């Protein structure tokens, strides 16, 4: 008798789970609703520049600038055409020794014979293109100002 009750119970549980999987009628929790209503991008487009030692700078963005994480020398087959062009354009700037792009940041190493003030304007020109038509609205926050971020 116990075996029959156990089998009936297991069948009931299996049917309950089967009928409720993927029905799409699940109620959302308050947390899920709250998370959906949050703004995901800041209203002000900006680039925050942070020094990471004398030879490196990291440029942080409020918009997604790349689909993945890549550096110069990565296998071209795994990089989207858009990201490859972006990476390539940055690496061709005279004085840029290394580039790594990620969805919300770009890391650049300058060559030892160059000064940041010589290469940074060219870097920023290419980075601003990632903002599209909003590029003229972008606020650029320097290393000194970035201390508050």
Short mmCIF file of C-alpha atoms in Angstrom, two decimals, residues 65-139:
data_model
loop_
_atom_site.label_atom_id
_atom_site.label_comp_id
_atom_site.label_asym_id
_atom_site.label_seq_id
_atom_site.Cartn_x
_atom_site.Cartn_y
_atom_site.Cartn_z
CA UNK A 65 31.55 50.10 -26.86
CA UNK A 66 32.40 46.46 -27.64
CA UNK A 67 30.64 43.12 -27.82
CA UNK A 68 33.34 41.24 -25.93
CA UNK A 69 36.80 41.41 -24.39
CA UNK A 70 39.63 41.49 -26.92
CA UNK A 71 43.21 42.62 -27.28
CA UNK A 72 45.51 43.11 -30.23
CA UNK A 73 46.70 39.70 -31.42
CA UNK A 74 43.51 37.79 -30.56
CA UNK A 75 42.25 35.34 -33.15
CA UNK A 76 40.41 37.39 -35.79
CA UNK A 77 37.80 34.64 -36.21
CA UNK A 78 36.41 35.21 -32.73
CA UNK A 79 36.08 39.01 -32.99
CA UNK A 80 33.09 40.71 -34.60
CA UNK A 81 33.90 42.90 -37.61
CA UNK A 82 32.82 45.99 -35.67
CA UNK A 83 35.07 45.20 -32.69
CA UNK A 84 37.97 44.24 -34.97
CA UNK A 85 37.74 47.58 -36.79
CA UNK A 86 37.59 49.44 -33.46
CA UNK A 87 40.58 47.55 -32.07
CA UNK A 88 42.50 48.03 -35.30
CA UNK A 89 41.86 51.78 -35.49
CA UNK A 90 43.11 52.29 -31.92
CA UNK A 91 46.19 50.12 -32.39
CA UNK A 92 47.23 52.07 -35.52
CA UNK A 93 47.55 55.36 -33.64
CA UNK A 94 51.25 56.33 -33.50
CA UNK A 95 52.41 55.88 -29.91
CA UNK A 96 49.86 53.22 -28.92
CA UNK A 97 51.74 50.09 -27.83
CA UNK A 98 48.83 47.93 -26.58
CA UNK A 99 45.03 47.99 -26.70
CA UNK A 100 42.41 45.92 -24.89
CA UNK A 101 38.71 46.55 -25.44
CA UNK A 102 35.88 45.39 -23.23
CA UNK A 103 32.15 46.16 -23.31
CA UNK A 104 32.43 49.28 -21.12
CA UNK A 105 36.12 50.12 -21.11
CA UNK A 106 39.26 50.41 -23.21
CA UNK A 107 42.78 50.01 -21.83
CA UNK A 108 45.66 51.60 -23.71
CA UNK A 109 49.41 51.43 -23.13
CA UNK A 110 51.51 54.16 -24.66
CA UNK A 111 54.94 53.60 -26.13
CA UNK A 112 57.73 54.84 -23.87
CA UNK A 113 58.92 57.48 -26.35
CA UNK A 114 55.50 59.18 -26.50
CA UNK A 115 53.67 61.54 -24.16
CA UNK A 116 49.98 61.12 -23.39
CA UNK A 117 49.28 64.66 -24.59
CA UNK A 118 50.63 63.61 -28.02
CA UNK A 119 48.43 60.55 -28.48
CA UNK A 120 45.36 61.10 -26.28
CA UNK A 121 43.57 63.49 -28.71
CA UNK A 122 43.69 60.81 -31.44
CA UNK A 123 42.50 58.15 -28.99
CA UNK A 124 39.57 60.30 -27.86
CA UNK A 125 38.57 61.03 -31.46
CA UNK A 126 38.15 57.30 -32.13
CA UNK A 127 36.51 56.62 -28.76
CA UNK A 128 33.94 59.38 -29.30
CA UNK A 129 32.83 57.70 -32.53
CA UNK A 130 31.42 54.85 -30.39
CA UNK A 131 28.77 57.27 -29.08
CA UNK A 132 27.37 57.81 -32.58
CA UNK A 133 25.19 60.90 -32.92
CA UNK A 134 25.57 61.63 -29.18
CA UNK A 135 29.34 62.19 -29.53
CA UNK A 136 28.97 65.96 -29.17
CA UNK A 137 27.10 65.49 -25.87
CA UNK A 138 29.77 63.31 -24.23
CA UNK A 139 31.35 64.63 -21.06
#
